Amino acid sequence: MNGGNGTYSYAKNSTLQRKSANAVREKIDEAIAEKLDMETLCSSGKSFHIADFGCSTGPNTFIAMQNILESVERKYKSQCPTRQIPEFQAFFNDQASNDFNTLFTTLPLDRQYFVAGVPGSFHGRLFPDSSLHFAYSSTALHWLSKVPEELLDKNSPSFNKGRIYYSNTLDKVVDAYSSQFAKDMEIFLDARAKELVAGGMLVMTMPGQPNGIPCCQTGMGMTIDYLESCFLDMVNEGIISEAKVDSFNLPMYSATLEEMKELIQRNGSFNVEKMELTMANGESNPQSYSSYSGRMLQMHLRAGIEEIISKHFGTEIIDDLFDRYAMKAEDFSHRLQSSERKGALLFVVLKRK
Amino acid sequence: MNGGNGTYSYAKNSTLQRKSANAVREKIDEAIAEKLDMETLCSSGKSFHIADFGCSTGPNTFIAMQNILESVERKYKSQCPTRQIPEFQAFFNDQASNDFNTLFTTLPLDRQYFVAGVPGSFHGRLFPDSSLHFAYSSTALHWLSKVPEELLDKNSPSFNKGRIYYSNTLDKVVDAYSSQFAKDMEIFLDARAKELVAGGMLVMTMPGQPNGIPCCQTGMGMTIDYLESCFLDMVNEGIISEAKVDSFNLPMYSATLEEMKELIQRNGSFNVEKMELTMANGESNPQSYSSYSGRMLQMHLRAGIEEIISKHFGTEIIDDLFDRYAMKAEDFSHRLQSSERKGALLFVVLKRK
């Protein structure tokens, strides 16, 4: 994600992600009210620890943290009316390269929790055993820990020539992406299972994929297809080389509900409390891009993936690339609006056994 | 402190502070071995939480953390040989404006602890009740939370005209500094008393002041006196205004052993396990500046206080100011060498009742 507070920063270009977060706010509140047993979870005098995995730079992470805290507090008051409300400690996690300086200097002044930032990949352990009560991850788990190696191997049947994603490409490429996602989720679930106390809650939201629908018909697929076509135009114009595009793949994957179910079952440490794929239907849909102009879509995409593209292609192509994208994306919202499947959000609530 | 990894960064210019840290390493190890009761402090399966208050950007904080962790581990092994070594969680605290990005990207790769950064002033609460086992602060507590207001008031008898510190000035100015330090320490001790578990340890090291010795005869006093004379030269040459110097005071204070004793007693939550003022005698002394060139002293001072000076005077005077300081400081080491009191380090080990 782009750090800082500038024009292309994630902090200023994450309203789409915030819409997702707002849409699931009520669902999380419900899950806490119905499923979180505060009586056993939080003994008198102990503090309550909440972690956001993949927090980026805010402000979305602060809004989500505040909402969760209020829900937990409400549940606590109703379940343990005679006990004193626990103190809250909020842990904001992201890669060590995340812009924590911006995160820390923009913390809400009226927050009612103690703050800690936790640097490091959530594809691995980050907290001591049984030290968290509530873990949360919003639009972050679709990022893979790495590009599957076989996609870059010219001699592999999964070589993803002329493509930067698994939309409109070979089944073997889709398999490689899916298999990397499975490995990553296995590590993620295993780590969180150790870090959460028994009865602790893990809530995950991420872009999802309706079963049987090809990637190219989803919002995410279309978005990347447009970007890919900008890259190919630049190859044709001799601005970047074909080999450069062949060796680049976006490390993102949208799982289906069925894939996710299987991974959770295989891990075995969690009970599934709620699990759904929210389909896009009209304006109220959190993943609906239809109300956004090409320029705005470009700003959002740029805030999220500029860094990863710069690393591979160099910073000099960035403005050109995203200008092209903004132009193409102007008709994007119409295509999305005419589609029944504008995108989908995977929403999962688990409880540590 | 100056962030980043550049020429004038704190990360590259903190060897003096590291010498202090190394000198107290053995003392801390001793205190842990003799005074920390791991059996009651860390029940089976629980993690052990260490916090560094005023960590800056490293690498000193990582070295200190590693040393403390090893000492605690040794004590645990000897006291509870049949139990499994606890997991460690290390909290690195400093102001929200500290360069946490540099801290997080330079973390030791072979560390054996979970990491969290905690942004915020240690003159206030930062952690939940009874959530820390070991708190540590190295060369940070001499920084005051603010300049005592009366020093800036032209109509006050404590107005610190033509001075930037409490060396060579009115008794009332010294009193104002001392009183601000007392207020700050009161808040610091009160907060740490709440955050530490019963039996938890608080170790503090900071520049100290031998009783009855005027500030101007200590290493710190001399250092600032030289800096002050550079400011006054610049006033005489018309580069900065007199009013600008009159309205600037360095918010640092070196307490005496007696002052510190009284403040700890007044707080009442801690037992004093060890408390001493290490006097400077020759090369082995942690606060000895005698082996440093003027340029090196300048680099150290600049890394520590450039930011605070820039804020008041503007960045444009910085190079000029520190060039002047480097010139003057060339004979500084000789003056220190000829003095019996080169500086002093206050070392305090407390245990939460």
XYZ file of C-alpha atoms in Angstrom:
706
model
C 0.000 0.000 0.000
C 1.137 3.564 -0.607
C 2.105 5.193 2.700
C 1.885 8.839 3.803
C -1.049 11.184 3.301
C -0.430 12.278 -0.302
C -2.686 12.260 -3.392
C -2.076 8.579 -4.158
C -1.782 7.381 -0.537
C -3.814 4.445 0.700
C -4.982 6.645 3.593
C -6.681 8.988 1.075
C -7.782 6.257 -1.369
C -9.445 3.500 0.550
C -13.133 4.428 0.481
C -13.950 1.218 -1.420
C -12.367 -0.795 1.376
C -14.245 1.360 3.919
C -17.543 0.582 2.184
C -16.730 -3.099 2.634
C -15.924 -2.500 6.268
C -19.140 -0.566 6.907
C -21.224 -3.233 5.203
C -19.872 -5.913 7.501
C -20.035 -3.740 10.618
C -23.536 -4.920 11.490
C -22.628 -8.520 10.772
C -19.674 -8.317 13.150
C -21.819 -6.644 15.795
C -24.334 -9.480 15.470
C -21.626 -12.142 15.695
C -20.212 -10.555 18.854
C -23.660 -10.162 20.424
C -24.689 -13.737 19.657
C -21.491 -15.753 19.760
C -18.832 -14.105 21.926
C -18.990 -15.397 25.488
C -17.489 -12.542 27.485
C -18.049 -14.252 30.801
C -15.527 -17.025 30.139
C -13.374 -14.972 27.773
C -12.525 -12.068 29.998
C -12.087 -12.713 33.680
C -12.403 -9.781 36.055
C -9.576 -7.253 35.936
C -8.033 -8.639 32.747
C -7.644 -6.576 29.614
C -9.202 -7.489 26.255
C -6.858 -7.734 23.264
C -7.989 -7.025 19.701
C -5.723 -7.347 16.647
C -6.237 -6.107 13.086
C -4.185 -8.209 10.661
C -3.243 -6.168 7.589
C -4.227 -2.760 8.987
C -2.385 -0.584 6.434
C -2.264 3.125 7.324
C -5.796 3.956 8.363
C -8.328 5.482 8.704
C -10.315 2.281 7.982
C -8.505 0.310 10.658
C -9.400 2.896 13.332
C -13.071 2.873 12.322
C -13.192 -0.935 12.417
C -11.350 -1.061 15.755
C -13.781 1.437 17.292
C -16.791 -0.516 16.020
C -15.479 -3.832 17.375
C -14.620 -2.240 20.720
C -18.121 -0.780 21.062
C -19.742 -4.109 20.188
C -17.583 -5.983 22.694
C -18.354 -3.384 25.348
C -22.105 -3.676 24.724
C -21.908 -7.459 24.981
C -19.857 -7.228 28.170
C -22.293 -4.809 29.801
C -25.259 -7.041 28.999
C -23.537 -10.277 29.997
C -21.541 -9.092 33.018
C -23.467 -6.032 34.272
C -21.842 -6.010 37.712
C -18.247 -6.258 36.527
C -16.036 -3.370 35.543
C -15.569 -2.937 31.764
C -12.147 -4.344 30.814
C -9.334 -2.194 29.460
C -8.746 -2.671 25.733
C -5.408 -3.130 24.005
C -5.498 -2.756 20.214
C -2.757 -4.289 18.076
C -2.372 -2.960 14.532
C -0.483 -5.418 12.364
C 0.989 -5.094 8.907
C 4.250 -5.811 7.062
C 7.335 -4.132 8.597
C 7.482 -2.017 5.414
C 4.005 -0.594 6.114
C 3.945 3.140 6.903
C 3.535 2.839 10.681
C 4.736 6.439 11.109
C 1.592 7.683 9.364
C -0.565 5.166 11.244
C 0.789 6.290 14.623
C 0.597 10.035 13.997
C -3.022 9.807 12.800
C -4.385 7.734 15.694
C -7.784 8.983 16.911
C -7.201 11.317 19.854
C -10.365 10.218 21.637
C -9.574 6.493 21.470
C -10.421 4.397 24.494
C -7.799 1.734 23.997
C -4.079 1.215 24.449
C -2.240 1.008 21.126
C 0.524 -1.193 19.781
C 1.774 -1.664 16.224
C 2.943 -5.129 15.281
C 5.286 -5.306 12.279
C 5.577 -8.535 10.289
C 3.799 -10.842 7.873
C 0.567 -12.381 9.124
C 1.694 -15.490 7.252
C 3.502 -16.497 10.419
C 3.415 -16.065 14.206
C 3.184 -12.522 15.579
C 1.852 -12.921 19.141
C 2.488 -15.185 22.139
C 0.274 -18.232 22.710
C -3.293 -17.487 23.807
C -2.759 -13.740 24.006
C -5.577 -12.433 21.766
C -9.329 -12.363 22.345
C -10.459 -11.002 19.000
C -8.650 -11.138 15.660
C -9.850 -9.304 12.586
C -8.705 -8.984 8.990
C -10.361 -6.835 6.347
C -9.531 -6.934 2.601
C -6.016 -8.197 3.279
C -6.047 -11.998 3.085
C -6.498 -12.004 -0.699
C -2.841 -10.859 -0.865
C -0.653 -13.906 -1.387
C 2.652 -14.199 0.458
C 4.362 -14.608 -2.920
C 3.777 -15.266 -6.607
C 3.637 -19.044 -7.237
C 7.035 -19.850 -8.740
C 5.789 -22.027 -11.604
C 4.040 -18.998 -13.163
C 7.464 -17.492 -13.901
C 9.086 -20.660 -15.259
C 9.139 -20.620 -19.072
C 9.386 -24.414 -19.139
C 6.423 -24.979 -16.821
C 2.930 -25.720 -18.182
C 1.775 -23.006 -15.740
C 3.928 -20.273 -17.329
C 1.608 -17.244 -17.380
C 2.775 -15.662 -20.633
C 1.339 -12.254 -21.478
C -0.808 -12.285 -18.361
C -0.502 -10.661 -14.944
C -3.279 -12.555 -13.102
C -5.383 -15.710 -13.332
C -8.254 -14.119 -15.233
C -8.703 -15.317 -18.858
C -5.808 -17.733 -18.661
C -4.874 -21.422 -18.326
C -6.515 -23.644 -15.705
C -3.067 -24.555 -14.460
C -2.426 -20.908 -13.637
C -5.667 -20.742 -11.676
C -4.591 -23.914 -9.846
C -1.198 -22.429 -8.976
C -2.866 -19.303 -7.536
C -5.420 -21.374 -5.628
C -2.750 -23.652 -4.233
C -0.626 -20.692 -3.028
C -3.703 -19.212 -1.345
C -4.337 -22.553 0.384
C -0.747 -22.700 1.692
C -0.958 -19.108 2.935
C -4.320 -19.595 4.648
C -3.054 -22.792 6.260
C -0.187 -20.839 7.854
C -2.469 -17.920 8.754
C -5.089 -20.112 10.431
C -2.452 -22.165 12.212
C -0.786 -19.026 13.640
C -4.064 -17.399 14.724
C -5.225 -20.673 16.297
C -2.171 -20.534 18.568
C -2.509 -16.827 19.338
C -6.226 -16.774 20.151
C -7.512 -17.890 23.539
C -10.147 -20.634 23.626
C -13.447 -18.960 22.778
C -11.683 -16.109 21.010
C -13.104 -14.846 17.708
C -11.534 -14.546 14.253
C -13.386 -12.420 11.704
C -12.171 -12.305 8.108
C -13.512 -10.334 5.168
C -11.944 -10.398 1.711
C -12.899 -10.282 -1.962
C -14.548 -13.608 -2.794
C -15.348 -15.548 -5.918
C -18.798 -16.986 -6.594
C -18.556 -20.705 -7.322
C -18.674 -21.536 -11.044
C -18.242 -17.930 -12.164
C -15.027 -17.245 -14.059
C -12.699 -14.655 -12.568
C -13.034 -12.377 -15.605
C -16.701 -11.794 -14.781
C -16.064 -10.474 -11.283
C -15.270 -6.905 -10.286
C -11.713 -7.792 -9.293
C -11.146 -9.810 -12.489
C -12.405 -6.984 -14.694
C -10.281 -4.436 -12.833
C -7.097 -6.410 -13.398
C -8.043 -7.253 -17.010
C -8.164 -3.518 -17.764
C -4.796 -3.043 -16.100
C -3.366 -5.974 -18.033
C -4.530 -4.504 -21.329
C -2.721 -1.237 -20.417
C 0.488 -3.243 -19.897
C 0.022 -4.984 -23.262
C -0.548 -1.635 -25.016
C 2.723 -0.426 -23.498
C 4.487 -3.556 -24.757
C 3.106 -2.953 -28.263
C 4.320 0.644 -28.131
C 7.786 -0.523 -27.064
C 7.614 1.236 -23.682
C 8.111 -1.963 -21.688
C 9.377 -5.374 -22.831
C 7.247 -8.487 -23.272
C 9.592 -10.389 -20.939
C 8.957 -7.825 -18.198
C 5.215 -8.464 -18.385
C 5.705 -12.250 -18.632
C 7.680 -12.179 -15.391
C 5.068 -10.156 -13.485
C 2.014 -11.618 -11.749
C -0.181 -9.891 -9.200
C -0.094 -11.899 -5.957
C -3.817 -11.650 -5.175
C -6.475 -14.333 -5.089
C -10.224 -14.337 -4.442
C -11.330 -17.629 -2.935
C -14.734 -19.290 -3.187
C -16.830 -20.102 -0.152
C -16.171 -23.806 -0.747
C -12.389 -23.371 -0.845
C -12.466 -21.426 2.388
C -14.705 -23.966 4.102
C -12.305 -26.760 3.226
C -9.264 -24.861 4.507
C -10.946 -24.105 7.837
C -12.033 -27.715 8.189
C -8.520 -28.946 7.407
C -7.079 -26.642 10.094
C -9.535 -28.037 12.617
C -9.019 -25.506 15.431
C -12.070 -23.351 14.783
C -15.829 -23.630 14.808
C -17.510 -21.812 11.923
C -20.026 -19.382 13.395
C -20.918 -17.612 10.176
C -19.737 -17.821 6.605
C -21.211 -16.178 3.547
C -20.481 -14.714 0.174
C -22.294 -11.406 -0.177
C -23.209 -10.911 -3.798
C -23.159 -7.531 -5.432
C -26.532 -6.074 -6.209
C -26.741 -2.400 -6.911
C -25.495 0.649 -5.140
C -25.637 -0.632 -1.589
C -23.148 -3.372 -2.359
C -19.827 -2.789 -0.660
C -17.794 -4.001 -3.614
C -19.790 -2.078 -6.197
C -17.587 0.063 -8.375
C -20.485 1.425 -10.398
C -20.664 4.831 -8.744
C -16.977 5.559 -9.248
C -15.411 7.502 -12.092
C -12.455 6.084 -14.008
C -10.179 8.511 -12.222
C -11.374 7.447 -8.810
C -11.009 3.757 -9.633
C -7.515 4.528 -10.846
C -6.666 6.310 -7.576
C -7.889 3.367 -5.515
C -6.056 0.787 -7.564
C -2.910 2.901 -7.578
C -2.930 3.321 -3.784
C -3.157 -0.439 -3.412
C -0.741 -1.764 -6.021
C 1.588 1.043 -7.138
C 4.380 -0.184 -4.878
C 4.375 -3.748 -6.168
C 4.318 -2.540 -9.794
C 7.093 0.030 -9.213
C 9.331 -2.649 -7.743
C 9.091 -4.746 -10.895
C 8.734 -2.167 -13.682
C 10.391 0.892 -12.113
C 8.694 4.097 -11.004
C 9.040 5.797 -14.393
C 6.128 3.914 -16.001
C 3.652 4.507 -13.158
C 2.008 7.785 -14.229
C 1.683 6.610 -17.832
C 0.242 3.236 -16.775
C -2.401 4.650 -14.449
C -3.342 7.450 -16.863
C -4.086 4.746 -19.408
C -6.022 2.807 -16.814
C -8.126 5.837 -15.859
C -9.076 6.333 -19.530
C -10.083 2.696 -19.979
C -11.856 2.543 -16.651
C -14.291 5.274 -17.688
C -16.523 2.667 -19.328
C -15.741 0.105 -16.626
C -18.534 1.124 -14.279
C -21.091 0.686 -17.096
C -19.920 -2.844 -17.748
C -20.132 -3.591 -14.056
C -23.547 -2.001 -13.745
C -24.887 -4.192 -16.540
C -23.499 -7.310 -14.906
C -25.382 -9.217 -12.228
C -22.177 -10.178 -10.515
C -20.356 -6.990 -9.745
C -18.196 -8.534 -7.134
C -18.510 -10.503 -3.972
C -17.329 -10.253 -0.410
C -16.381 -13.288 1.598
C -17.360 -12.900 5.253
C -16.234 -15.476 7.822
C -16.679 -15.615 11.598
C -14.756 -18.337 13.431
C -14.464 -19.205 17.097
C -11.397 -20.868 18.587
C -12.333 -24.284 19.977
C 15.864 12.131 17.834
C 16.775 12.170 14.144
C 15.077 9.279 12.347
C 16.214 7.246 9.346
C 19.682 5.851 8.720
C 21.434 8.947 7.349
C 24.668 10.692 8.377
C 23.046 12.597 11.251
C 20.549 9.886 12.255
C 20.273 8.754 15.850
C 20.660 5.160 14.605
C 24.154 6.020 13.322
C 25.087 8.407 16.163
C 24.268 6.777 19.430
C 27.522 5.058 20.423
C 27.749 7.218 23.575
C 24.327 5.997 24.622
C 25.403 2.424 23.750
C 28.469 2.770 25.991
C 26.093 3.709 28.809
C 23.917 0.716 28.000
C 26.870 -1.680 27.929
C 28.191 -0.355 31.213
C 24.914 -1.073 32.957
C 24.410 -4.418 31.242
C 26.155 -6.329 34.000
C 24.341 -4.372 36.679
C 20.975 -5.264 35.129
C 22.004 -8.891 34.797
C 22.921 -8.902 38.492
C 19.638 -7.273 39.496
C 17.652 -9.846 37.513
C 19.676 -12.746 38.913
C 19.348 -11.565 42.516
C 16.028 -9.801 42.696
C 13.606 -11.006 40.020
C 11.443 -13.825 41.324
C 10.486 -15.702 38.167
C 8.582 -18.372 40.021
C 5.839 -16.027 41.198
C 6.189 -13.610 38.277
C 5.659 -15.980 35.389
C 3.272 -18.845 35.851
C 3.550 -21.809 33.523
C 2.500 -21.194 29.922
C 2.301 -17.419 30.286
C 4.396 -15.050 28.200
C 6.852 -12.534 29.664
C 6.428 -8.892 28.646
C 9.329 -6.431 28.465
C 8.972 -2.750 27.537
C 11.626 -0.192 26.607
C 10.375 3.326 27.354
C 12.019 5.855 25.017
C 13.505 3.328 22.581
C 14.245 5.744 19.712
C 15.250 4.023 16.439
C 17.789 1.423 17.499
C 20.189 -0.332 17.413
C 20.736 0.314 21.155
C 17.206 -0.726 22.068
C 17.663 -4.106 20.337
C 20.955 -4.753 22.125
C 19.430 -3.876 25.499
C 16.326 -5.979 24.808
C 18.461 -8.991 23.859
C 20.576 -8.615 27.008
C 17.549 -8.377 29.290
C 15.894 -11.343 27.593
C 19.017 -13.491 28.051
C 19.307 -12.517 31.717
C 15.646 -13.314 32.358
C 15.997 -16.628 30.551
C 19.064 -17.565 32.642
C 17.212 -16.711 35.831
C 14.175 -18.696 34.732
C 16.248 -21.757 33.866
C 17.980 -21.712 37.229
C 14.837 -21.002 39.238
C 12.313 -23.128 37.326
C 14.440 -25.820 35.644
C 11.529 -28.147 34.921
C 9.247 -25.550 33.363
C 9.229 -24.530 29.700
C 10.911 -21.172 28.988
C 8.177 -18.550 28.499
C 7.569 -16.767 25.215
C 8.754 -13.154 25.234
C 6.865 -10.141 23.948
C 8.953 -6.987 23.540
C 7.272 -3.575 23.459
C 9.263 -0.671 22.016
C 7.865 2.651 23.163
C 8.569 6.183 22.051
C 6.684 9.335 21.012
C 4.274 8.834 18.092
C 6.597 11.100 16.075
C 9.509 8.675 16.561
C 10.705 6.974 13.371
C 9.042 3.606 13.950
C 9.410 2.764 10.244
C 13.195 2.648 10.652
C 12.864 0.776 13.950
C 10.625 -1.889 12.418
C 12.639 -2.417 9.233
C 15.914 -2.819 11.167
C 14.665 -5.357 13.733
C 17.196 -8.168 14.344
C 16.269 -11.101 12.106
C 17.361 -13.682 14.674
C 15.289 -12.226 17.536
C 13.574 -14.641 19.856
C 10.708 -12.423 20.868
C 7.424 -11.123 19.515
C 7.565 -7.419 18.694
C 5.202 -4.516 19.205
C 5.791 -0.774 18.888
C 3.920 1.452 21.310
C 3.520 5.089 20.228
C 2.953 7.785 22.830
C 4.548 9.773 25.632
C 5.755 7.744 28.592
C 4.536 10.653 30.692
C 1.181 8.914 30.788
C -0.450 5.475 30.567
C 0.513 3.260 27.630
C -0.378 -0.291 28.739
C -3.277 -2.052 30.492
C -3.127 -2.668 34.247
C -0.613 -5.300 35.378
C 0.430 -6.240 31.854
C 4.225 -5.800 32.042
C 6.854 -7.879 33.841
C 9.923 -5.804 33.118
C 10.121 -2.098 32.246
C 13.305 -0.422 31.149
C 14.337 3.105 30.200
C 17.804 4.144 29.053
C 18.963 7.760 28.615
C 15.415 8.970 28.010
C 13.966 10.132 31.334
C 16.164 13.233 31.446
C 13.944 14.593 28.651
C 11.264 16.777 30.219
C 7.712 16.635 28.899
C 7.890 20.385 28.322
C 9.900 23.516 29.072
C 8.755 25.018 32.416
C 6.561 27.957 31.396
C 8.033 30.485 33.823
C 11.393 30.314 32.000
C 9.766 31.987 28.995
C 7.900 34.677 30.925
C 9.761 38.002 30.752
C 8.054 39.143 33.935
C 8.924 36.063 35.928
C 11.945 35.958 38.261
C 12.740 32.644 36.526
C 13.006 34.222 33.054
C 16.063 32.478 31.550
C 17.431 35.400 29.537
C 20.346 34.610 27.208
C 20.453 31.021 28.392
C 19.190 27.755 26.933
C 19.641 25.506 29.985
C 20.045 25.647 33.763
C 23.836 25.692 33.729
C 25.474 28.975 34.892
C 22.156 30.641 35.583
C 19.750 31.714 38.344
C 18.788 29.334 41.171
C 15.162 29.954 40.309
C 15.766 28.540 36.838
C 17.349 25.427 38.334
C 14.298 25.140 40.622
C 11.905 25.399 37.676
C 13.757 22.623 35.824
C 13.916 20.461 38.942
C 10.243 20.958 39.653
C 9.245 20.022 36.086
C 11.371 16.881 36.331
C 9.635 15.992 39.612
C 6.185 16.407 38.013
C 7.212 14.271 35.032
C 8.733 11.514 37.156
C 5.645 11.480 39.356
C 3.481 10.775 36.308
C 5.983 8.270 34.898
C 6.256 6.293 38.144
C 2.512 6.374 38.694
C 1.827 5.007 35.191
C 4.481 2.275 35.415
C 3.247 1.269 38.879
C -0.167 0.540 37.342
C 1.251 -1.255 34.297
C 3.722 -3.517 36.096
C 2.574 -6.712 37.802
C 3.410 -7.159 41.489
C 7.059 -8.235 41.638
C 7.767 -6.716 38.217
C 10.992 -4.767 37.743
C 11.616 -1.179 36.600
C 15.167 -0.293 35.571
C 16.059 3.309 34.772
C 19.354 4.778 33.613
C 19.828 8.441 32.794
C 22.418 11.200 33.055
C 22.721 12.126 36.715
C 24.046 15.025 38.715
C 26.459 14.546 41.639
C 25.104 16.260 44.731
C 26.682 19.642 45.409
C 28.417 19.853 42.020
C 27.158 22.669 39.793
C 25.708 21.630 36.450
C 28.417 23.544 34.549
C 31.058 21.143 35.853
C 29.364 18.005 34.506
C 29.753 16.523 31.031
C 26.182 17.385 30.103
C 26.481 20.925 31.491
C 29.703 21.584 29.566
C 28.217 20.183 26.364
C 25.254 22.518 26.510
C 27.402 25.463 27.614
C 29.396 25.103 24.392
C 26.213 24.929 22.371
C 24.852 27.996 24.184
C 27.985 29.965 23.370
C 27.516 29.074 19.677
C 23.980 30.488 19.853
C 25.254 33.667 21.512
C 27.955 34.085 18.817
C 25.226 33.802 16.212
C 23.180 36.464 18.034
C 26.234 38.769 18.073
C 26.723 38.224 14.354
C 23.056 39.034 13.716
C 22.240 35.565 12.358
C 19.558 34.906 14.956
C 17.747 37.326 17.257
C 18.291 37.636 20.990
C 14.570 37.097 21.561
C 14.757 33.769 19.718
C 17.450 32.536 22.125
C 15.609 33.962 25.170
C 12.536 31.943 24.222
C 14.420 28.685 23.796
C 15.300 26.276 26.621
C 16.436 22.695 26.262
C 13.932 20.448 28.055
C 16.497 18.149 29.695
C 17.364 17.684 33.337
C 19.919 15.549 35.190
C 18.660 14.655 38.661
C 20.699 13.896 41.767
C 20.467 10.594 43.595
C 18.750 12.359 46.481
C 16.079 13.917 44.241
C 15.331 10.559 42.666
C 15.138 8.820 46.044
C 12.590 11.315 47.277
C 10.419 10.970 44.167
C 10.361 7.168 44.422
C 9.529 7.366 48.112
C 6.734 9.845 47.445
C 5.233 7.501 44.817
C 5.285 4.635 47.303
C 4.561 1.734 44.921
C 8.111 0.468 44.537
C 10.869 -1.046 46.637
C 14.324 0.290 45.782
C 16.540 -2.686 44.936
C 19.539 -0.728 43.751
C 20.329 2.917 43.247
C 23.633 4.533 42.439
C 25.351 7.375 40.693
C 28.276 6.053 38.688
C 30.977 8.698 38.612
C 33.133 9.232 35.571
C 36.716 8.112 35.922
C 38.727 7.600 32.793
C 38.157 5.720 29.590
C 36.002 2.922 30.926
C 33.411 5.407 32.070
C 30.233 5.204 30.005
C 29.679 8.935 29.978
C 33.284 9.814 29.178
C 33.548 12.057 26.156
C 37.332 12.236 26.321
C 38.058 9.849 23.474
C 35.771 11.649 21.053
C 36.745 14.242 18.490
C 34.845 17.497 18.243
C 33.218 16.266 15.058
C 32.014 13.083 16.665
C 30.607 14.919 19.690
C 28.844 17.226 17.272
C 27.324 14.272 15.382
C 26.014 12.747 18.610
C 24.554 15.967 19.911
C 23.028 16.743 16.529
C 21.352 13.315 16.272
C 19.774 13.900 19.671
C 18.645 17.516 19.576
C 18.586 18.732 15.951
C 14.840 18.243 15.706
C 14.006 20.303 18.771
C 16.337 23.118 17.646
C 14.994 23.088 14.076
C 11.456 23.463 15.340
C 12.323 26.652 17.197
C 15.029 28.245 15.059
C 14.267 26.763 11.624
C 16.341 24.233 9.696
C 18.467 26.879 7.947
C 20.698 27.568 10.964
C 21.437 23.899 11.752
C 24.577 23.283 9.673
C 26.116 26.594 10.754
C 25.309 25.946 14.426
C 26.751 22.451 14.562
C 29.838 23.419 12.518
C 30.540 26.056 15.175
C 29.928 23.503 17.872
C 32.332 20.986 16.289
C 35.078 23.654 16.224
C 34.552 24.587 19.865
C 34.208 20.992 20.963
C 37.706 20.154 19.741
C 39.155 21.340 23.055
C 36.190 19.987 24.997
C 37.627 16.502 25.523
C 40.781 18.035 27.097
C 38.741 20.017 29.562
C 36.780 16.911 30.448
C 39.916 14.832 30.738
C 41.393 17.266 33.205
C 38.259 17.212 35.316
C 37.555 14.569 37.899
C 33.872 14.753 37.274
C 33.379 13.994 33.625
C 29.784 13.029 33.977
C 27.627 10.693 35.940
C 25.076 8.029 35.245
C 22.095 7.468 37.492
C 21.192 3.788 37.741
C 18.006 2.697 39.492
C 16.420 -0.732 39.964
C 12.920 -0.799 41.454
C 10.526 -3.622 42.155
C 6.760 -3.226 42.141
C 5.380 -3.917 45.629
